[in-house]
Short mmCIF file of C-alpha atoms and ligand atoms in Angstrom, two decimals:
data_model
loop_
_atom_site.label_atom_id
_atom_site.label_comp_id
_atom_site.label_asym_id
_atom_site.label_seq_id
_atom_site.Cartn_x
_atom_site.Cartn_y
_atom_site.Cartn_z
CA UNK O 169 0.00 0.00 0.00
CA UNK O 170 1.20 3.94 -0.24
CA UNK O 171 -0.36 6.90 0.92
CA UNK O 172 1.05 10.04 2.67
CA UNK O 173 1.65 8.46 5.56
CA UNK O 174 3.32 4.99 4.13
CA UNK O 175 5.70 7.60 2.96
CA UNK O 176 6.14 9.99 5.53
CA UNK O 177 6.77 7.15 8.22
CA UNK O 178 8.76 5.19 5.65
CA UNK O 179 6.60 1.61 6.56
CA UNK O 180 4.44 -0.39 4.08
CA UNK O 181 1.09 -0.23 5.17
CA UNK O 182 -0.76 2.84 7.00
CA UNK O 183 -2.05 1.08 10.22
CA UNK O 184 -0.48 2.96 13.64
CA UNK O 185 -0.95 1.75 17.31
CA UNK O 186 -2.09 4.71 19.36
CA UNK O 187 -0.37 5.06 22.98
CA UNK O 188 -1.60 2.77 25.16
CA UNK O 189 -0.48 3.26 28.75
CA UNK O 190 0.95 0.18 30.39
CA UNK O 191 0.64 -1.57 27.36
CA UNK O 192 2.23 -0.17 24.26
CA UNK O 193 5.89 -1.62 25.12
CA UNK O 194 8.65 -3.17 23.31
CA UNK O 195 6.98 -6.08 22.68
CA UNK O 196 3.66 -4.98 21.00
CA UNK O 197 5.52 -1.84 19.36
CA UNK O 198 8.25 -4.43 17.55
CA UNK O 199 5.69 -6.80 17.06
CA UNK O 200 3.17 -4.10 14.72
CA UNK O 201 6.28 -2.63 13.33
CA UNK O 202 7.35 -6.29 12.74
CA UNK O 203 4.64 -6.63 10.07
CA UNK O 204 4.92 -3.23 8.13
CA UNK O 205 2.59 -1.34 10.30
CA UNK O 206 3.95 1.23 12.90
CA UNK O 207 4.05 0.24 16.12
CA UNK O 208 3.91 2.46 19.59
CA UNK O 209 6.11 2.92 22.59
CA UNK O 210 3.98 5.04 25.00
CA UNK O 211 6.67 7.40 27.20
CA UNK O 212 4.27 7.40 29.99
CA UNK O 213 5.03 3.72 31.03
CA UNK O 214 8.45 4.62 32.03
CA UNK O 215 9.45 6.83 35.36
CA UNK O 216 12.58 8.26 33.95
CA UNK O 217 14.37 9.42 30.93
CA UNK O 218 17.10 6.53 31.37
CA UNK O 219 14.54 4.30 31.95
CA UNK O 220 12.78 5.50 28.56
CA UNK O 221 15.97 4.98 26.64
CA UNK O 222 16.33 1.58 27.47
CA UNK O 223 12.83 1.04 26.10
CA UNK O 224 13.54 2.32 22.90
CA UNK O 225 17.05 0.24 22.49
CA UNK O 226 15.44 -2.77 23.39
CA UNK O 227 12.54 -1.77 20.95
CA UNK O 228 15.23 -1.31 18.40
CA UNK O 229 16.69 -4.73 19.53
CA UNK O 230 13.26 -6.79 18.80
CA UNK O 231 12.82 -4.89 15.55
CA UNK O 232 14.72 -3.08 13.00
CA UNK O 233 11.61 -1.36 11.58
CA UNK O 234 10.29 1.86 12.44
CA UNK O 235 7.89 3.09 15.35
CA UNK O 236 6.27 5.81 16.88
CA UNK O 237 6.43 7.06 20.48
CA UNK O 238 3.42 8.42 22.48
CA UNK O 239 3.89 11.96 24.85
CA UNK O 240 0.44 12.50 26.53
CA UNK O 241 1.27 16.27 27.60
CA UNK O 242 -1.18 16.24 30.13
CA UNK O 243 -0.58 17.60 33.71
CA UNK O 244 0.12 14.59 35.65
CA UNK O 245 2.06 13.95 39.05
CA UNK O 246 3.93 11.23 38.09
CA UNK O 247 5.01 12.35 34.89
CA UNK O 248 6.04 16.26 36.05
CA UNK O 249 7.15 18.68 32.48
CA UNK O 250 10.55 18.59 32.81
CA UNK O 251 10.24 14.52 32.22
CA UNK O 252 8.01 14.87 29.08
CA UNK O 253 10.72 17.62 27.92
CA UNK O 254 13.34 14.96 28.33
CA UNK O 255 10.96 11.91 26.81
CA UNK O 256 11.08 14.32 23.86
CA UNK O 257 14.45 14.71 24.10
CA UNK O 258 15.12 11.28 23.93
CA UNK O 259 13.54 11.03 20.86
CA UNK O 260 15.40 13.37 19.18
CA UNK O 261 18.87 12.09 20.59
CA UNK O 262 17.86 8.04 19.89
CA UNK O 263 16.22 9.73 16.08
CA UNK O 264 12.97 7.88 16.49
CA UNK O 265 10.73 7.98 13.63
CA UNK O 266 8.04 9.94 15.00
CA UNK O 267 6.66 11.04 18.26
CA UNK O 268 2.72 10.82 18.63
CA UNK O 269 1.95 14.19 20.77
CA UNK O 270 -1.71 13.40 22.82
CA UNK O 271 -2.96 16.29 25.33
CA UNK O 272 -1.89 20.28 25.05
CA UNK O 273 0.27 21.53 21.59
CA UNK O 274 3.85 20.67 22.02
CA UNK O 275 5.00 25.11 21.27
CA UNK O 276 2.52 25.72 24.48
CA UNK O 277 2.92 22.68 26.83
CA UNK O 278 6.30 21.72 26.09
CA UNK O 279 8.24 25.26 24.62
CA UNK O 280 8.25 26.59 21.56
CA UNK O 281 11.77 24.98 21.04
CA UNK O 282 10.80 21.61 20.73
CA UNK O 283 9.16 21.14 17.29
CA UNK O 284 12.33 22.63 15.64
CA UNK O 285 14.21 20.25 17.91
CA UNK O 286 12.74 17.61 16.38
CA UNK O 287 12.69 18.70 12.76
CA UNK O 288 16.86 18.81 13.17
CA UNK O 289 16.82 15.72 14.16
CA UNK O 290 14.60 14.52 10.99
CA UNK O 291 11.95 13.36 14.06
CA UNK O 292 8.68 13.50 12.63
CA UNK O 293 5.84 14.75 15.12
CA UNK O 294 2.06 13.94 14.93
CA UNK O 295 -0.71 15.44 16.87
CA UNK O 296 -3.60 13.77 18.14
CA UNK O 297 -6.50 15.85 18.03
CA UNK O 298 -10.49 15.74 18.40
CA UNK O 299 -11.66 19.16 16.78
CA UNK O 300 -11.02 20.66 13.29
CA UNK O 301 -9.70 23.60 15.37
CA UNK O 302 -6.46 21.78 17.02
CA UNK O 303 -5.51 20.31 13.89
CA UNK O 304 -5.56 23.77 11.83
CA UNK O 305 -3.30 25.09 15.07
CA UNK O 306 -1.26 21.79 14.68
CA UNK O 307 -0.28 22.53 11.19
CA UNK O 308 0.10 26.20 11.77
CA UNK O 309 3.02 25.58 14.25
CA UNK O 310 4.67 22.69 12.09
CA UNK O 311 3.23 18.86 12.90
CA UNK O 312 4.05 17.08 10.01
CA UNK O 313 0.61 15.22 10.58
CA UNK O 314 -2.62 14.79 12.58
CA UNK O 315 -4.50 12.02 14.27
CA UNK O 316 -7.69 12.95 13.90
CA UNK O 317 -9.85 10.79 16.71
CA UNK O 318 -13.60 10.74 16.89
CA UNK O 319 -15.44 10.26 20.13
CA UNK O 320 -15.60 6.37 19.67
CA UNK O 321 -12.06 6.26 20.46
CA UNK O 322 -10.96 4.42 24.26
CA UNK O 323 -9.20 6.67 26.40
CA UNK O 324 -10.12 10.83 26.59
CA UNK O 325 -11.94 12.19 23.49
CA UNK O 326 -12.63 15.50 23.05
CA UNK O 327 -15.51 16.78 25.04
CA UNK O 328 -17.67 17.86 21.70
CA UNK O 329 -18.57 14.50 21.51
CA UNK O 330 -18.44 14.33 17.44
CA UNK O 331 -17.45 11.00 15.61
CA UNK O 332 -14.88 10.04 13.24
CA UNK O 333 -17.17 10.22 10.11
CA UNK O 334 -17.68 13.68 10.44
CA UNK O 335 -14.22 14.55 12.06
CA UNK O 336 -12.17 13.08 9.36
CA UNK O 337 -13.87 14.50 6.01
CA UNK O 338 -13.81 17.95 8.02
CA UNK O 339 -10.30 17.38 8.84
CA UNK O 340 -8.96 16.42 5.75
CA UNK O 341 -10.50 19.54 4.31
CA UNK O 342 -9.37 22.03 6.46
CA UNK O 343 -5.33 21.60 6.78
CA UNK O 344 -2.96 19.77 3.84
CA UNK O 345 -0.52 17.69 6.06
CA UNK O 346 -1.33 13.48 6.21
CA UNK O 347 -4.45 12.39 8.54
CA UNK O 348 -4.80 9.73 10.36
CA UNK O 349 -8.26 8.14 11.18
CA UNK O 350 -8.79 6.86 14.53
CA UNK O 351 -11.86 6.17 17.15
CA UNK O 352 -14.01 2.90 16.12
CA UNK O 353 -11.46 1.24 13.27
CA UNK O 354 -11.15 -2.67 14.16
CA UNK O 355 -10.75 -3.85 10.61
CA UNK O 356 -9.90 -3.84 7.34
CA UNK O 357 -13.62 -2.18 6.55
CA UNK O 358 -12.78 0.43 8.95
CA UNK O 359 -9.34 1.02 6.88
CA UNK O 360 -11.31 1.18 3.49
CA UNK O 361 -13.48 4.02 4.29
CA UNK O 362 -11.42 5.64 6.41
CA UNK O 363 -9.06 6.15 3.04
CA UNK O 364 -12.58 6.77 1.37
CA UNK O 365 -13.11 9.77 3.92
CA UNK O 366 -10.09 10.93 2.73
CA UNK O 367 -7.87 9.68 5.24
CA UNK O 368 -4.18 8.71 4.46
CA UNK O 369 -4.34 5.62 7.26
CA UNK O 370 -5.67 4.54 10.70
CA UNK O 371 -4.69 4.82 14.14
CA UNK O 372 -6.08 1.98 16.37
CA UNK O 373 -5.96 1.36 20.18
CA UNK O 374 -8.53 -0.86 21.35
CA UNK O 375 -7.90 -3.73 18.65
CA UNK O 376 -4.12 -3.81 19.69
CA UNK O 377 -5.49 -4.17 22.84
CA UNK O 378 -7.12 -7.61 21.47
CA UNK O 379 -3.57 -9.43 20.21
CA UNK O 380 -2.02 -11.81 21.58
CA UNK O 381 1.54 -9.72 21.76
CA UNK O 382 -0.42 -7.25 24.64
CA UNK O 383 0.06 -9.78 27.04
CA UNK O 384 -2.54 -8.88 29.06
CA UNK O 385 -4.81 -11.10 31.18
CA UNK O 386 -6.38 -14.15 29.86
CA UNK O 387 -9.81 -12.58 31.74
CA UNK O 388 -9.26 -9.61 29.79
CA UNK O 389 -9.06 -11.00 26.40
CA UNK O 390 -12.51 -12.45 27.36
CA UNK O 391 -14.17 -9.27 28.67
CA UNK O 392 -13.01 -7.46 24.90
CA UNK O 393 -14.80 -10.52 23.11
CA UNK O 394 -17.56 -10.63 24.99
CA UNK O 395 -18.63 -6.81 25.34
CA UNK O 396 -20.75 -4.83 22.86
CA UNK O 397 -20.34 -1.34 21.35
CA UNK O 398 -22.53 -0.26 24.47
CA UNK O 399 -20.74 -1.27 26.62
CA UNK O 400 -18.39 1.69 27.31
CA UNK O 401 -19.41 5.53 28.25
CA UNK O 402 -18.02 8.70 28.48
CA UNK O 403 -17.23 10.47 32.43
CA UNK O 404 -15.48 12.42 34.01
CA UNK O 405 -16.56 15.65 32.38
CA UNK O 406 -16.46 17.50 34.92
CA UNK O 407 -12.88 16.81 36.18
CA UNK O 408 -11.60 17.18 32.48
CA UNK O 409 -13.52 19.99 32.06
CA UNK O 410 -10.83 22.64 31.89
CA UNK O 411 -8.86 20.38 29.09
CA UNK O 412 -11.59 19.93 27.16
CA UNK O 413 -11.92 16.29 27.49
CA UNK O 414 -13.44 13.33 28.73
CA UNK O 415 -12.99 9.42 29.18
CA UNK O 416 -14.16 6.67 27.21
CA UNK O 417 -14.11 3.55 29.83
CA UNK O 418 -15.28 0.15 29.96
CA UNK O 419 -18.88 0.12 32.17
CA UNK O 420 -17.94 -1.32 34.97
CA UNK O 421 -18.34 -1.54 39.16
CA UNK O 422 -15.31 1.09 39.09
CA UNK O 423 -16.94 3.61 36.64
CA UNK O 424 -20.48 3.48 38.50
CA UNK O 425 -18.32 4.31 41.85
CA UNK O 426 -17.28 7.22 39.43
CA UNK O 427 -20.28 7.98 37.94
CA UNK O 428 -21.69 8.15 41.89
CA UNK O 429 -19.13 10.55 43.30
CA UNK O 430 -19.48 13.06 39.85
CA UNK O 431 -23.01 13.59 40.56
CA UNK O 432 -22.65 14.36 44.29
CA UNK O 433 -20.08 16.67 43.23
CA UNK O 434 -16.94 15.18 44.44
CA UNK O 435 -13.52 16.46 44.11
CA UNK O 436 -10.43 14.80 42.68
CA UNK O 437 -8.99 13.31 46.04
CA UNK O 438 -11.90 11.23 46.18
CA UNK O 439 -11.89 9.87 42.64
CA UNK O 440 -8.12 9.61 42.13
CA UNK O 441 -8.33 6.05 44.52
CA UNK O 442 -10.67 4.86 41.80
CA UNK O 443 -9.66 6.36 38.86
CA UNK O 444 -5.63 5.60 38.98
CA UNK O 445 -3.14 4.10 36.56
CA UNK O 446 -1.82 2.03 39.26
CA UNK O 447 -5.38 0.30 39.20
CA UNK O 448 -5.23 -0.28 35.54
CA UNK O 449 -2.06 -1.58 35.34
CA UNK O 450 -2.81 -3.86 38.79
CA UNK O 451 -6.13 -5.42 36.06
CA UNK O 452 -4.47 -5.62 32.83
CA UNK O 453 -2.09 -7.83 34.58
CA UNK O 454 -4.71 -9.83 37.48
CA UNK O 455 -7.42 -9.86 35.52
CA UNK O 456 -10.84 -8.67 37.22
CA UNK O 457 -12.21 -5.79 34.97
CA UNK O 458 -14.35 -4.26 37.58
CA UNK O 459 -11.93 -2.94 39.45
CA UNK O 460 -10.30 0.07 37.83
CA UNK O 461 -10.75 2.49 34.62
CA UNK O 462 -10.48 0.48 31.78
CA UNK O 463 -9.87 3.09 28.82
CA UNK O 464 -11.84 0.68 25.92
CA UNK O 465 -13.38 2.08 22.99
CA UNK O 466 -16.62 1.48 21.12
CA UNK O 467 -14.62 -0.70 18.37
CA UNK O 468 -14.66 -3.92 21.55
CA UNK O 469 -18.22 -4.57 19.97
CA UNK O 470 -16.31 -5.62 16.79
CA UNK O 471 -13.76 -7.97 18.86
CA UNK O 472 -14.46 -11.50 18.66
CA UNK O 473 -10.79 -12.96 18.24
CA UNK O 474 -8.00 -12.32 19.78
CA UNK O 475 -5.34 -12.71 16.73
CA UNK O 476 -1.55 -12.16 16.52
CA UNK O 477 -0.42 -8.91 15.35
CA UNK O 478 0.55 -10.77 12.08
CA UNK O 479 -2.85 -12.21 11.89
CA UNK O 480 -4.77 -9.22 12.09
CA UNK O 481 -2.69 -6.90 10.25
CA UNK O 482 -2.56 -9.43 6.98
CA UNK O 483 -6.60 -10.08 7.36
CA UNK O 484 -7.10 -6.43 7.44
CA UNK O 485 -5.02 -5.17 4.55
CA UNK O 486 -7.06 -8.07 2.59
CA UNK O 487 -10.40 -7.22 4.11
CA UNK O 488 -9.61 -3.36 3.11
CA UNK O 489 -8.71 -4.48 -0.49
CA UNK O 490 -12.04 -6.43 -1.21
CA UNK O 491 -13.87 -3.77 0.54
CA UNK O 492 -12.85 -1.24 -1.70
CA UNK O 493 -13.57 -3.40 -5.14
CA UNK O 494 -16.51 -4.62 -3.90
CA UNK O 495 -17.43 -0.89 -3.10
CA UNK O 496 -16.86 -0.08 -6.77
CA UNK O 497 -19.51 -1.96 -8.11
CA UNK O 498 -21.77 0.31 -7.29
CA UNK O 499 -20.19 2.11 -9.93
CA UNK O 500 -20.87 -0.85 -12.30
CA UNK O 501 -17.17 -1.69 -12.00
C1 FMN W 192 -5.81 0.51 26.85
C2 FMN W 192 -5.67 1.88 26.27
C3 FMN W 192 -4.77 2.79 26.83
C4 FMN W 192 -4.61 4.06 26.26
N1 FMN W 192 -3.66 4.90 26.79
C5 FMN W 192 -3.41 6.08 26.14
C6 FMN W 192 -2.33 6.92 26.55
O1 FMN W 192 -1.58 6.62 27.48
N2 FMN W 192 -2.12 8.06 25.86
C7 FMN W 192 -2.90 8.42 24.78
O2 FMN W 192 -2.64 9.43 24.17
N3 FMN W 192 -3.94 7.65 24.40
C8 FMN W 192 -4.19 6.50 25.04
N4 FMN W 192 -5.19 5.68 24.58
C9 FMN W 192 -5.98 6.09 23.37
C10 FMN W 192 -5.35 5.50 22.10
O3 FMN W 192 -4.05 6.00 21.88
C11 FMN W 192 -6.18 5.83 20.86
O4 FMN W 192 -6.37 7.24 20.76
C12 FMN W 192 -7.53 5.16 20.86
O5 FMN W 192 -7.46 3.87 21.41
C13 FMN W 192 -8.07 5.08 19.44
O6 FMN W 192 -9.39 4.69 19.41
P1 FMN W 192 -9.90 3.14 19.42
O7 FMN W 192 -9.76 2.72 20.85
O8 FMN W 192 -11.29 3.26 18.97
O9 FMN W 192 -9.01 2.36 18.49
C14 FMN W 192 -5.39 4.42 25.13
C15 FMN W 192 -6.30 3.50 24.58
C16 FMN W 192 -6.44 2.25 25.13
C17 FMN W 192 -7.41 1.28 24.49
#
């Protein structure tokens, strides 16, 4: 396959892993980039910048292909600035591919320096946004492309609540650098008409999630093939209210304990015990998905195997194919 982004990543077909916190690690990232799509190493897993470099030599060590790392610049205790100044650092030093930017604009979050740090060090940087607005912005101040992720998408869509079909035409429209599709693509259908939206590939999170290279709980696998496409919502709007944002769970015991202490208007020390990445990580690992914020998207209603990487990335590049010719004979073709 080749489209703007097959070129501007330099891999063979235009399928990217979005960050994934406490998942997207050497293992999965090599894997995807492995079969010609680009994998992810998410910065957040790590607690230091050392610590960080070693992830991306031993990424380098299970794969010779090229990947993309995740900085989600959003205020955070454990991850203070200074460390997602030096993740992007890293980057630049170690000449990743690309860096996938998630949260506030790298020239207002990070410093204005950092985009032209990157672009001397032939980094590319994407931006993954959820309003027409943030891309235009994103190009403005030199991304070299945009995510563009509807409110389907697992983890902390935009507030506006608008999905990829209408994001991604708009998008596309409105700035000329490569977009990426993502929120709701599982397959090789969602990779045909994203390109028919005018897309130049996808971004997935939740059906990485669902391969065997995750290494997550057995349990867990389940729980994705056994869940519908209602069976996530949106909360904490009023805690991300001042970024804009919200997040996309799983429903579970957790998020109804959530859902409770919202309403009755309570503040962030008593929905931090319930809401932490400590809890996640604890599940993906032990298995029982009612206890902590599972950040799923509504794509799980399309899971119902849990393939390799390999598996799912050949089946979708097919299914994408016939898709598209059997699209055409509405033309008569
Ligand atoms: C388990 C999981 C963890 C995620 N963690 C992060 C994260 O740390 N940073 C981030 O920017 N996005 C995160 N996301 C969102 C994904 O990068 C991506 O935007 C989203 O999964 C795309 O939509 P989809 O789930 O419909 O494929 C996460 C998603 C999942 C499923």
């Amino acid at each position: 396959m080749k489209t703007r982004i097959t070129d501007l990543f330099g891999i063979k077909y235009p399928i990217q892993c979005g960050g994934m916190l406490w998942i997207a690690k050497p293992e999965l990232a090599a894997a995807i980039s492995n079969t010609g799509a680009m994998g992810n190493l998410t910065s957040g897993n790590y607690n230091s910048a050392d610590a960080f470099r070693t992830a991306v030599d031993a990424t380098r060590k299970l794969t010779d292909k090229p990947f993309i790392v995740n900085i989600t610049t959003m205020p955070s205790i454990r991850l203070p600035i200074e460390l997602l100044q030096d993740f992007f650092r890293v980057c630049c030093e170690k000449k990743v591919t690309a860096i996938e930017i998630a949260g506030a604009p790298v020239d207002t979050f990070l410093g204005k320096e950092f985009i032209p740090m990157a672009k001397d060090a032939g980094v590319k940087v994407l931006h993954k946004v959820g309003t027409v607005k943030h891309a235009v912005h994103a190009e403005k101040v030199g991304y070299d492309a945009i995510t563009m992720a509807g409110f389907e998408e697992g983890g902390f869509p935009h507030k506006d609540n608008v999905s990829t079909m209408v994001l991604v035409p708009k998008v596309r429209e409105a700035v000329s650098i490569p977009v990426l599709a993502a929120g709701g693509m599982a397959d090789g259908k969602s990779l045909a008409a994203a390109l028919a939206l005018g897309a130049d590939g996808i971004m997935m999170g939740t059906r990485f999630l669902a391969t065997k290279e995750s290494g997550i709980h057995p349990n867990i696998y389940k729980v994705l093939m056994e869940k519908t496409e209602a069976d996530t919502s949106l909360q904490l709007q009023t805690l991300l209210a001042g970024f804009g944002l919200q997040v996309r769970a799983l429903r579970n015991e957790i998020m109804e304990r959530v859902a409770k202490v919202e309403e009755a208007g309570g503040d962030l020390s008593e929905l931090l015990p319930l809401i932490s990445g400590e809890r996640a990580k604890k599940v993906w690992k032990e298995g029982n998905a009612e206890e902590a914020m599972l950040t799923i998207g509504q794509s799980v209603g399309r899971i119902s195997d849990i393939p390799t990487v390999a598996e799912l990335i050949s089946r979708m590049v097919k299914e994408a194919e016939a898709s598209l010719k059997n699209s055409l004979k509405a033309f008569g073709e």
